[in-house]
Coordinates of C-alpha atoms in Angstrom, one line a residue:
M1 CA 46.2 57.1 55.4
D2 CA 48.5 58.3 58.2
Q3 CA 50.2 60.6 55.7
M4 CA 46.9 62.3 54.8
R5 CA 46.0 62.7 58.5
N6 CA 49.4 64.2 59.1
R7 CA 48.9 66.7 56.3
D8 CA 45.4 67.6 57.6
D9 CA 46.9 68.2 61.0
Q10 CA 49.6 70.4 59.4
L11 CA 47.0 72.3 57.5
D12 CA 44.9 72.8 60.7
A13 CA 47.9 74.1 62.5
L14 CA 48.6 76.5 59.7
F15 CA 45.0 77.9 59.8
R16 CA 45.3 78.3 63.6
A17 CA 48.5 80.2 63.3
Y18 CA 46.9 82.4 60.6
R19 CA 43.9 83.1 62.9
E20 CA 46.1 84.1 65.8
A21 CA 48.3 86.3 63.6
C22 CA 45.4 88.0 61.8
P23 CA 42.4 88.1 64.0
T24 CA 39.0 88.7 62.5
P25 CA 37.8 92.2 63.1
E26 CA 34.7 92.4 65.2
P27 CA 31.9 94.0 63.4
S28 CA 31.0 97.4 64.8
P29 CA 29.1 100.4 63.6
N30 CA 32.4 102.2 62.6
F31 CA 33.8 99.3 60.7
M32 CA 32.9 100.5 57.2
P33 CA 33.6 104.2 57.7
Q34 CA 37.1 103.3 59.2
L35 CA 37.7 100.9 56.3
W36 CA 36.9 103.6 53.7
Q37 CA 38.9 106.2 55.6
R38 CA 42.0 103.9 55.4
I39 CA 41.4 103.2 51.7
E40 CA 41.0 106.9 50.9
S41 CA 44.1 107.9 52.9
R42 CA 46.1 105.6 50.7
Q43 CA 44.6 107.0 47.5
T44 CA 45.3 110.6 48.4
F45 CA 48.6 110.9 46.5
A46 CA 47.2 109.3 43.3
F47 CA 44.2 111.5 43.5
S48 CA 46.2 114.7 44.0
F49 CA 48.5 113.7 41.2
R50 CA 45.6 113.1 38.9
R51 CA 44.0 116.4 39.8
M52 CA 47.2 118.3 39.1
A53 CA 47.6 116.5 35.7
N54 CA 44.0 117.4 34.8
A55 CA 44.7 121.0 35.8
L56 CA 47.9 121.1 33.7
V57 CA 46.1 119.6 30.6
T58 CA 43.3 122.2 31.0
A59 CA 45.8 125.1 31.2
A60 CA 47.6 123.8 28.2
M61 CA 44.4 123.5 26.2
A62 CA 43.4 127.1 27.2
A63 CA 46.8 128.4 26.2
S64 CA 46.5 126.7 22.9
V65 CA 43.1 128.2 22.2
A66 CA 44.3 131.6 23.3
L67 CA 47.4 131.5 21.0
G68 CA 45.2 130.3 18.1
V69 CA 42.8 133.2 18.5
Y70 CA 45.7 135.6 18.9
M71 CA 47.3 134.3 15.6
M72 CA 44.0 134.7 13.8
L73 CA 43.5 138.4 14.7
P74 CA 44.4 140.8 11.9
R75 CA 47.4 143.0 12.6
N76 CA 48.9 146.1 11.0
P77 CA 52.0 145.0 9.2
I78 CA 55.2 146.8 10.1
Y79 CA 56.9 146.1 6.8
Y80 CA 55.0 147.0 3.7
S81 CA 57.5 145.5 1.3
T82 CA 60.0 142.6 1.2
Y83 CA 63.7 143.0 1.5
L84 CA 64.3 142.5 -2.2
E85 CA 61.7 145.1 -3.1
T86 CA 63.3 147.6 -0.8
L87 CA 66.7 147.0 -2.3
A88 CA 65.4 147.4 -5.8
E89 CA 63.8 150.7 -5.0
A90 CA 66.8 152.1 -3.2
N91 CA 68.6 154.8 -5.3
T92 CA 71.8 155.4 -3.3
I93 CA 74.7 157.4 -4.4
E94 CA 77.1 154.4 -3.9
T95 CA 75.2 152.5 -6.6
P96 CA 77.3 152.6 -9.8
D97 CA 75.6 153.2 -13.1
I98 CA 76.5 149.7 -14.3
V99 CA 74.1 148.2 -11.9
A100 CA 71.3 150.5 -12.9
P101 CA 68.7 149.1 -15.3
V102 CA 69.3 149.6 -19.0
H103 CA 66.7 151.0 -21.3
L104 CA 67.1 150.2 -25.0
N105 CA 65.1 152.2 -27.6
L106 CA 65.0 150.3 -30.9
S107 CA 63.5 153.2 -32.8
D108 CA 66.7 155.3 -32.4
A109 CA 69.0 152.6 -33.5
Q110 CA 68.3 153.0 -37.3

């Protein structure tokens, strides 16, 4: 029984020390506005970071749409033939006759 009374006294002393260290704020007309002002001042960094992230995502999406539209627009091609077609059509002087195509007429062979 003495042990329980001793623990109750210790608990009461702890509560008294807590009340002295952390006094209960007196209610006033400015209590809630001041409380919200303190809360919002701590959330400023997170809010600004979120706002910048949203702006970056929006800009990336707009750039993606713009590039997609640009790629879909018809353009005049600069090259009308492939590299191999251009080489096949080239008749340069340096090309030996061995490389030229051979035409075989079977009607003359008899």
